Short mmCIF file of N, CA and C and ligand atoms in Angstrom, two decimals:
data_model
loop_
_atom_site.label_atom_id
_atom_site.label_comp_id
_atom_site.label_asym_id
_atom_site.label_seq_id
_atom_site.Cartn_x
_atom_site.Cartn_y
_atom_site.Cartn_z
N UNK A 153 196.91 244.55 28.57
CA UNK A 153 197.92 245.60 28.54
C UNK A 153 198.97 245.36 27.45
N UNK A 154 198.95 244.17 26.45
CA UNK A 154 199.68 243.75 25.77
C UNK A 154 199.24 244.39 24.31
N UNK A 155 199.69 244.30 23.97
CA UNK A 155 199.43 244.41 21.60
C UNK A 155 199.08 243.54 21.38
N UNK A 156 198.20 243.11 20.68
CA UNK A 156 197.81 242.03 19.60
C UNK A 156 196.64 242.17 18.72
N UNK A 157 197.02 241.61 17.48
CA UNK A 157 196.21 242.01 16.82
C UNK A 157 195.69 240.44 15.35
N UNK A 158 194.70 240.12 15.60
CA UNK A 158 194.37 239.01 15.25
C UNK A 158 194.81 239.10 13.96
N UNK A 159 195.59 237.89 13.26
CA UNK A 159 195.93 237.44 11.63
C UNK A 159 194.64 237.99 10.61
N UNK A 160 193.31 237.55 11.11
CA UNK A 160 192.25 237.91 10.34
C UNK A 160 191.13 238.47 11.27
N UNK A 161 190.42 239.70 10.41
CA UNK A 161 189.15 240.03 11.01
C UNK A 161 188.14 239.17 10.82
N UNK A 162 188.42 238.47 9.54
CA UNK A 162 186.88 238.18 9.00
C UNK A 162 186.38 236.49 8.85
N UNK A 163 185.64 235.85 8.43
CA UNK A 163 185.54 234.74 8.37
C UNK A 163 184.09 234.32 7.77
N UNK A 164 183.84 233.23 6.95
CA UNK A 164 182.21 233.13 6.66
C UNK A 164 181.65 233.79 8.07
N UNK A 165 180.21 234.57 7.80
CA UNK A 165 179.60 234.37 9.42
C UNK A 165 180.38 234.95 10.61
N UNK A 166 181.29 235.45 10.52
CA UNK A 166 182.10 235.73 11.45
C UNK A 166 182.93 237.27 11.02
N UNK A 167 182.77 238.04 12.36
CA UNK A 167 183.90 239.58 12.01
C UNK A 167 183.87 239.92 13.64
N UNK A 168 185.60 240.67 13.48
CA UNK A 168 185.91 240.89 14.56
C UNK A 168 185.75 242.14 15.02
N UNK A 169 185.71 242.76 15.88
CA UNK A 169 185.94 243.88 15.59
C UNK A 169 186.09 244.70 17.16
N UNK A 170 186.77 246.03 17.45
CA UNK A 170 187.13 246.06 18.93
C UNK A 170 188.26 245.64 19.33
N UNK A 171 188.57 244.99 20.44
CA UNK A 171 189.85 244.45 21.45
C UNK A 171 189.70 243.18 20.96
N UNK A 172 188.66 242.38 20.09
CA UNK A 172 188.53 241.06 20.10
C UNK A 172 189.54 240.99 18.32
N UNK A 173 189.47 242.33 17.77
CA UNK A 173 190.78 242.69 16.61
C UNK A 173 191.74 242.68 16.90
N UNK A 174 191.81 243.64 17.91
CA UNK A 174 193.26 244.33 18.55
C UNK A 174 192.93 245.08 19.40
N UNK A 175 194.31 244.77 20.39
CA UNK A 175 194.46 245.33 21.42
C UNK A 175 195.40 246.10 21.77
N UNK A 176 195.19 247.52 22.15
CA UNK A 176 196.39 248.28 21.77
C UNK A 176 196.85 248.94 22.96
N UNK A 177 198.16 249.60 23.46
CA UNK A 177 198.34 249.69 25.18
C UNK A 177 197.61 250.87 25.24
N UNK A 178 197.13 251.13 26.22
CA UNK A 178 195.94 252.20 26.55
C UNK A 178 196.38 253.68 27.18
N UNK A 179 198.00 253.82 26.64
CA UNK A 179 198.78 255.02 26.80
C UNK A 179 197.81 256.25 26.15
N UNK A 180 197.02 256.33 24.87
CA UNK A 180 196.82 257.70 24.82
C UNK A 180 195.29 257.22 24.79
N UNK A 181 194.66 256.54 25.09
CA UNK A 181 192.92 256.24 25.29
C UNK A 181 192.67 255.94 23.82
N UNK A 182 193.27 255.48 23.25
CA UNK A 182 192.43 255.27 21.73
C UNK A 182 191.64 254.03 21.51
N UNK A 183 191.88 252.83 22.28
CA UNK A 183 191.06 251.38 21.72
C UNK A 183 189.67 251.43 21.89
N UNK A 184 188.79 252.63 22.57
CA UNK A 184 187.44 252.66 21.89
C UNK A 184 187.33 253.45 20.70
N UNK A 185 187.83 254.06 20.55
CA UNK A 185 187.82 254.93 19.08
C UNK A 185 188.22 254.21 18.44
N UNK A 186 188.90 253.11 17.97
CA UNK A 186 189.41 251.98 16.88
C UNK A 186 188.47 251.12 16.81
N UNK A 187 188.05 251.28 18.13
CA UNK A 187 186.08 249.71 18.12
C UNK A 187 185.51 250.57 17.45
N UNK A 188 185.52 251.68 17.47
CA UNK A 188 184.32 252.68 16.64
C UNK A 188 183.91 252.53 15.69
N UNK A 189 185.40 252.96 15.13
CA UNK A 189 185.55 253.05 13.45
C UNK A 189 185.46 251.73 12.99
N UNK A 190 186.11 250.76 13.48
CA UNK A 190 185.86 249.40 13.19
C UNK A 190 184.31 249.10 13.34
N UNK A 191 183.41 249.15 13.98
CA UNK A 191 182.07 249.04 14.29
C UNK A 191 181.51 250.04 12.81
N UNK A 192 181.66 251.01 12.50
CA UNK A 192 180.87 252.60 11.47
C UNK A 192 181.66 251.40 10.14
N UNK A 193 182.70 250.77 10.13
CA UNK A 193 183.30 250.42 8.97
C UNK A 193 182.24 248.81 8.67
N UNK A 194 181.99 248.36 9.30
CA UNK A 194 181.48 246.97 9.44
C UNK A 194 179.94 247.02 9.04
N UNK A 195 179.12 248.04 10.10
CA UNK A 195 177.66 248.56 9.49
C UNK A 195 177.77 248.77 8.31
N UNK A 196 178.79 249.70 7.35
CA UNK A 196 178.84 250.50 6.51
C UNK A 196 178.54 249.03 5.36
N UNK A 197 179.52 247.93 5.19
CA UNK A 197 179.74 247.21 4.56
C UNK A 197 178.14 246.27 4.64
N UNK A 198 177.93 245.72 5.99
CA UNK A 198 176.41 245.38 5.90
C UNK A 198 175.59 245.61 5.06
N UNK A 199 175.33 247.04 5.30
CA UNK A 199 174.15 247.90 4.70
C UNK A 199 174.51 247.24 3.33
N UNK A 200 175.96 247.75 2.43
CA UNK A 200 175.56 247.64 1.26
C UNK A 200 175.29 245.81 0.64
N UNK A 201 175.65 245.12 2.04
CA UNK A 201 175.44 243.82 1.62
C UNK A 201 173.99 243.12 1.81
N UNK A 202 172.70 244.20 2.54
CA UNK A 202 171.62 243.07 3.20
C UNK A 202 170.82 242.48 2.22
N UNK A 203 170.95 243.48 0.84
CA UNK A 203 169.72 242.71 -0.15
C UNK A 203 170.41 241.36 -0.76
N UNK A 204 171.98 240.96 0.00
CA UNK A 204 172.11 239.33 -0.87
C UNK A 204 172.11 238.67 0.13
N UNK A 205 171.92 237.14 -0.28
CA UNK A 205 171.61 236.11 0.15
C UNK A 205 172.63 235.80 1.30
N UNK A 206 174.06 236.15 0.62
CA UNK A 206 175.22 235.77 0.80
C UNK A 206 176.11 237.01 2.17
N UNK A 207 175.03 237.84 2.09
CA UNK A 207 176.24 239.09 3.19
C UNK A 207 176.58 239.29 4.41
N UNK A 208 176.63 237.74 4.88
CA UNK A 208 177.65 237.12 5.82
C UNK A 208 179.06 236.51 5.02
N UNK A 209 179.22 236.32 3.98
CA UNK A 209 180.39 235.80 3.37
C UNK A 209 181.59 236.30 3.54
N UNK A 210 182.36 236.01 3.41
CA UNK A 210 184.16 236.66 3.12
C UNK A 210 183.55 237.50 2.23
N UNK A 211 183.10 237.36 1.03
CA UNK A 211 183.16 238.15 -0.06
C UNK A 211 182.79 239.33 0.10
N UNK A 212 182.24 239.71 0.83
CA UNK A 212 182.05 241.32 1.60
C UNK A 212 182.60 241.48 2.47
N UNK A 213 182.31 240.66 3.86
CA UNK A 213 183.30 241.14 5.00
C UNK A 213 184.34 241.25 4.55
N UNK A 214 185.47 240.63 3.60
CA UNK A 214 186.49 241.28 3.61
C UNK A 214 186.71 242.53 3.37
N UNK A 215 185.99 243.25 2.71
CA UNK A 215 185.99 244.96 2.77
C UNK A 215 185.94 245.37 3.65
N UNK A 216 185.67 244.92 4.68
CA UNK A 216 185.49 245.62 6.07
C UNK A 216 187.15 245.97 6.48
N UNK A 217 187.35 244.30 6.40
CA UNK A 217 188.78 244.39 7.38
C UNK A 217 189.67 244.74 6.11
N UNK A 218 189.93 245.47 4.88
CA UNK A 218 190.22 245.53 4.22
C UNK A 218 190.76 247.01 4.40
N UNK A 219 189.09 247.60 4.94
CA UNK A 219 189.26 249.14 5.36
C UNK A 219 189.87 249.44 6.64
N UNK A 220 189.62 248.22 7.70
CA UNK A 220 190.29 248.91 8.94
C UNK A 220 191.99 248.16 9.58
N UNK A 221 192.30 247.46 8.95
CA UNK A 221 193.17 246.61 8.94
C UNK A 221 194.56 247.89 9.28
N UNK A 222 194.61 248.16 8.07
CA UNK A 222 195.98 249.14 7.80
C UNK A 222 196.05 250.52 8.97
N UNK A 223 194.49 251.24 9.13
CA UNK A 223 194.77 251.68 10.45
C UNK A 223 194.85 251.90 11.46
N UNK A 224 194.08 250.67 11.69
CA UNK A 224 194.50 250.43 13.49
C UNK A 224 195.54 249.98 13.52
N UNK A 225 196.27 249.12 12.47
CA UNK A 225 197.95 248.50 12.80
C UNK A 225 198.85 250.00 12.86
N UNK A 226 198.51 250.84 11.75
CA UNK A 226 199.41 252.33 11.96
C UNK A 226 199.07 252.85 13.23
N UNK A 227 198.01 252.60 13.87
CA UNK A 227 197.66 253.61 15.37
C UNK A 227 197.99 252.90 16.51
N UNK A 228 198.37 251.32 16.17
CA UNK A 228 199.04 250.45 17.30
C UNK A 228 200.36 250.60 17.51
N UNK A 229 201.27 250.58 15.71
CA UNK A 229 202.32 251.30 15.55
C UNK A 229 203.00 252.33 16.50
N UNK A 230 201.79 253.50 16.10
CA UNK A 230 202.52 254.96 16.61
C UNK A 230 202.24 254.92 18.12
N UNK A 231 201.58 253.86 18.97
CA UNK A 231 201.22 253.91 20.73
C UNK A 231 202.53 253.17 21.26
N UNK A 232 203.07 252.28 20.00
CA UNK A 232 204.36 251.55 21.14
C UNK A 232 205.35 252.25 20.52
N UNK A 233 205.53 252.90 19.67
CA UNK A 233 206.40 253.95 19.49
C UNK A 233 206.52 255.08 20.68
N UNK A 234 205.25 255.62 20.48
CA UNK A 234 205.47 256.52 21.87
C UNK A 234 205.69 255.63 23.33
N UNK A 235 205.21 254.77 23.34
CA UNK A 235 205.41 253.83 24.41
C UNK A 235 206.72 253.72 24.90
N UNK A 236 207.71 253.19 23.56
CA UNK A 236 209.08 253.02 24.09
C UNK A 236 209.91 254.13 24.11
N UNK A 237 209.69 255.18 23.58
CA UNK A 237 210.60 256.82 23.53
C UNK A 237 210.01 257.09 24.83
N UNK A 238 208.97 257.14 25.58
CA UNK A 238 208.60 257.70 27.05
C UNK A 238 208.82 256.95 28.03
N UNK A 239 208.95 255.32 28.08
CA UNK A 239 209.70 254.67 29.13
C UNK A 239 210.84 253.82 28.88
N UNK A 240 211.35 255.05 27.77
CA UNK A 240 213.20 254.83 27.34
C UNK A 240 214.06 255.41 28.67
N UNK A 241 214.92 255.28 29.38
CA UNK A 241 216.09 255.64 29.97
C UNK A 241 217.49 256.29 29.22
N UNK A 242 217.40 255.65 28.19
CA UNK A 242 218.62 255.96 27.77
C UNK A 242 218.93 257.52 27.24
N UNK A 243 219.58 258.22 27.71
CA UNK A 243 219.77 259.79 27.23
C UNK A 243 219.93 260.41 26.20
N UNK A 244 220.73 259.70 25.03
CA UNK A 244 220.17 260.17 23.83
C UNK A 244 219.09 260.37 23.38
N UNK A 245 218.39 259.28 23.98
CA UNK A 245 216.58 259.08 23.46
C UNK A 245 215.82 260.03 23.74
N UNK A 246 216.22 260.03 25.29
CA UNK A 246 215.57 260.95 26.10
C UNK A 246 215.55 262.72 25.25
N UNK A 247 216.63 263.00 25.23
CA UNK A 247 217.47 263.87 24.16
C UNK A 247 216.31 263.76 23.05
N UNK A 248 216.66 262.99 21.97
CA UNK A 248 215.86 262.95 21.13
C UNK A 248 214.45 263.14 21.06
N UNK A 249 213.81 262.82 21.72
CA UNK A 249 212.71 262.43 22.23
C UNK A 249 212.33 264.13 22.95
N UNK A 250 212.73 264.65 23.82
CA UNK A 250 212.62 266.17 24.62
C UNK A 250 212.63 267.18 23.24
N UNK A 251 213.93 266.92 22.10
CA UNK A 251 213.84 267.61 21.43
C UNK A 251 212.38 267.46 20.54
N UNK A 252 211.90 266.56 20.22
CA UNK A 252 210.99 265.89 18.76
C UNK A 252 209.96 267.00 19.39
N UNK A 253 209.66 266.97 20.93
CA UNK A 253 208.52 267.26 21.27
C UNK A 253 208.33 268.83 21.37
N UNK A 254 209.56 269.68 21.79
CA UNK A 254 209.85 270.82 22.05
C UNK A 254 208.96 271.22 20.17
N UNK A 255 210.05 270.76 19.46
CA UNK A 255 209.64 271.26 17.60
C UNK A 255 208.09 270.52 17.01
N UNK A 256 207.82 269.64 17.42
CA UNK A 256 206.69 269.42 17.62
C UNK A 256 205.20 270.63 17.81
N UNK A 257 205.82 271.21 19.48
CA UNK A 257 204.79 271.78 20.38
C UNK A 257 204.90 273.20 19.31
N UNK A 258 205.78 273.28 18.69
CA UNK A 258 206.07 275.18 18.04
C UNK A 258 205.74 274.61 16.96
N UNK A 259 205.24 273.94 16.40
CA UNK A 259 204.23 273.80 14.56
C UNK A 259 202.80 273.65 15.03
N UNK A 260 202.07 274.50 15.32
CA UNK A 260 200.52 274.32 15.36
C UNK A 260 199.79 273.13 14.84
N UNK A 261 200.26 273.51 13.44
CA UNK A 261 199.80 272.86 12.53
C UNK A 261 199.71 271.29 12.63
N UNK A 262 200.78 270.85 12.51
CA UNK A 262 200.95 269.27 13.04
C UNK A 262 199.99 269.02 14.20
N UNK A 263 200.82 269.90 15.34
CA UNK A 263 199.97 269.54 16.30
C UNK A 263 198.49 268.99 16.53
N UNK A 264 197.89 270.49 16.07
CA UNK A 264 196.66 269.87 15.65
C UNK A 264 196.03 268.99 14.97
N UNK A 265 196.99 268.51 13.40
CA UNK A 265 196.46 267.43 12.94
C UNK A 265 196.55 265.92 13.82
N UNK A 266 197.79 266.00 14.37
CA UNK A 266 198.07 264.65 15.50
C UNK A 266 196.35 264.66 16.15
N UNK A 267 196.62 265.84 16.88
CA UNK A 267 195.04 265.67 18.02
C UNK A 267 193.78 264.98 17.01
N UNK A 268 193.95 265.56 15.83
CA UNK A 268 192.83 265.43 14.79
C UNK A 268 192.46 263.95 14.87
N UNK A 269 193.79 263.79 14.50
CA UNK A 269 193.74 261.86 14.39
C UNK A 269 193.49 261.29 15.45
N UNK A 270 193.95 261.28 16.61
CA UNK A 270 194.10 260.65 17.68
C UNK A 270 192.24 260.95 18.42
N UNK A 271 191.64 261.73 18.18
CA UNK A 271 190.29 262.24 18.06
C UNK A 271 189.57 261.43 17.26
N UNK A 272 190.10 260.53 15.64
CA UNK A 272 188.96 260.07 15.01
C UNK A 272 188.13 260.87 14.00
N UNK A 273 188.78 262.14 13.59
CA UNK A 273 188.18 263.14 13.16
C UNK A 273 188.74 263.64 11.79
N UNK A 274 189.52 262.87 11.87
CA UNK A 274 190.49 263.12 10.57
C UNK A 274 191.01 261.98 10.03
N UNK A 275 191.73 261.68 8.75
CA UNK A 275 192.60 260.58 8.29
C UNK A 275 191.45 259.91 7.11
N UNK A 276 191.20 258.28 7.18
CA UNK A 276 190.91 257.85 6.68
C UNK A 276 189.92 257.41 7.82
N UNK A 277 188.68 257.60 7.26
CA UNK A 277 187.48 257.34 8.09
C UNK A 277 187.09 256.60 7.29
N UNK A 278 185.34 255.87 7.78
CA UNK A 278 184.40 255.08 7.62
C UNK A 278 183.57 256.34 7.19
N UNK A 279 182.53 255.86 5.79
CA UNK A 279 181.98 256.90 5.89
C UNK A 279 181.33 257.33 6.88
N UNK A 280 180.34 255.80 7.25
CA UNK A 280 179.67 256.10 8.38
C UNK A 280 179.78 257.02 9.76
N UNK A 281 181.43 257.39 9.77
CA UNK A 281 181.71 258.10 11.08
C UNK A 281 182.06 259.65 10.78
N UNK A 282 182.05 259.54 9.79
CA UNK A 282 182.39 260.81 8.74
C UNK A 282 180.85 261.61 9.22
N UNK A 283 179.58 261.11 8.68
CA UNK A 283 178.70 261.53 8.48
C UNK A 283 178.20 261.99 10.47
N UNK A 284 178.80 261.04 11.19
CA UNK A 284 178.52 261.15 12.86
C UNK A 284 179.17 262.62 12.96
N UNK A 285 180.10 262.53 12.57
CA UNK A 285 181.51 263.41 12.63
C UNK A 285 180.58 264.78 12.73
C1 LIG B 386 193.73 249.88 31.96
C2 LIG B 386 193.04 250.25 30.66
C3 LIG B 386 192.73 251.57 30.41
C4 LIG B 386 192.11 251.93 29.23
N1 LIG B 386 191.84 253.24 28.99
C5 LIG B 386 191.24 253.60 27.85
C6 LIG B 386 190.92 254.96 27.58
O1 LIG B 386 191.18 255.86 28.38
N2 LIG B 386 190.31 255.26 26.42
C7 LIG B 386 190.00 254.29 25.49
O2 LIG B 386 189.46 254.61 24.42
N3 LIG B 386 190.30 253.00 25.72
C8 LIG B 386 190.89 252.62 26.86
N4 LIG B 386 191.17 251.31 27.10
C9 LIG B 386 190.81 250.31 26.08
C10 LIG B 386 189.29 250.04 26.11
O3 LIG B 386 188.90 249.66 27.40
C11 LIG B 386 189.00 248.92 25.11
O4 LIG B 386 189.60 249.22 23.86
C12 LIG B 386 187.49 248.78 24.92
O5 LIG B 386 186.85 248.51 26.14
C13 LIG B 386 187.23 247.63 23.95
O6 LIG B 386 185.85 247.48 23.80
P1 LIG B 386 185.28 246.15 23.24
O7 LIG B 386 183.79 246.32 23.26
O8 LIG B 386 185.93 245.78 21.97
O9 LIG B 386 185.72 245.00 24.27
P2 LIG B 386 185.35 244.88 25.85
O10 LIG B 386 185.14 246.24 26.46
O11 LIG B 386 186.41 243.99 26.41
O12 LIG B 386 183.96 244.16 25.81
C14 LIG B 386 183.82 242.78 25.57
C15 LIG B 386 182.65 242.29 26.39
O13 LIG B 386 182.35 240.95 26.00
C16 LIG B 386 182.13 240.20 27.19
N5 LIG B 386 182.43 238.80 26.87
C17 LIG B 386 183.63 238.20 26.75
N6 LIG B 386 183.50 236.90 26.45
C18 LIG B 386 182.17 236.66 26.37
C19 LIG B 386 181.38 235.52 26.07
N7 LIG B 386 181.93 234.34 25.81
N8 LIG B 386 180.03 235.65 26.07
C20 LIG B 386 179.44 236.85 26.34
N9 LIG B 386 180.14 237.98 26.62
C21 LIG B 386 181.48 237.88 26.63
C22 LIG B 386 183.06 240.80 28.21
O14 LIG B 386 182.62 240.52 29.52
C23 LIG B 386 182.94 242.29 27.88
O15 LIG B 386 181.85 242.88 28.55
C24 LIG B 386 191.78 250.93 28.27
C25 LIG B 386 192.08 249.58 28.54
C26 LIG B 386 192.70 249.24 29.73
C27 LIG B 386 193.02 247.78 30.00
#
């Protein structure tokens, strides 16, 4: 139920990927959709590595965690963000927070792109999930 998110994905022989990356609080259901993309990002890198000798190395896996690094930390980001504005007390927040959502709910547009993301369907994908997509 905690955050964490390992220093490194990758290692000779070794990649992380899932809750064993990061673990993110399970307020809007996203940590199988982050194993996903992390999983479509990891195949993706394989594939282009099986004809060398070497494509267990850092020298490829790091592309992996290269690609998913930056957004699962932004999508762990924006869960304890919402995390602490929804089991804030304090009334300004609250305030703040009632308002964000009210102007929020009246732009379609956003709206829908939020869902987009939070779906896996949008942003910066793997190709591999692109092509699922
Ligand atoms: C209360 C709660 C609610 C959640 N709700 C949602 C939700 O609604 N939507 C969503 O997307 N995500 C949700 N999540 C998060 C989601 O469950 C995880 O992100 C997801 O299960 C991670 O998948 P994983 O395969 O990486 O790891 P896991 O599902 O943890 O799988 C790891 C597996 O490895 C096994 N294992 C561990 N050690 C060893 C070993 N040494 N040898 C062999 N096997 C081993 C474990 O037994 C386990 O079966 C929730 C999490 C919690 C705690």
């Amino acid at each position: 139920m905690r955050r964490q998110h390992a220093h490194r994905y990758v290692d000779d022989g070794v990649a992380l990927v899932g809750d064993a990356a990061h673990m993110i609080h399970p307020l809007a259901g996203q940590g199988v959709n982050i194993g996903f993309l992390d999983a479509a990002a990891l195949s993706a890198c394989l594939l282009d590595a099986q004809d060398h000798s070497d494509f267990y190395s850092m020298a490829w896996l790091a592309r992996y965690e290269k690609e998913r690094r930056h957004p699962n930390l932004l999508m762990m980001q924006s869960m304890d963000f919402f995390y602490r504005a929804f089991s804030n007390r304090v009334l300004p927040i609250k305030l703040l927070r009632n308002i964000g959502l009210g102007v929020a709910g009246r732009l379609p547009f956003a709206k829908e792109h939020v869902m987009r993301l939070a779906m896996g369907i949008e942003g910066r994908l793997p190709e591999l999930s692109r092509r699922v997509g």
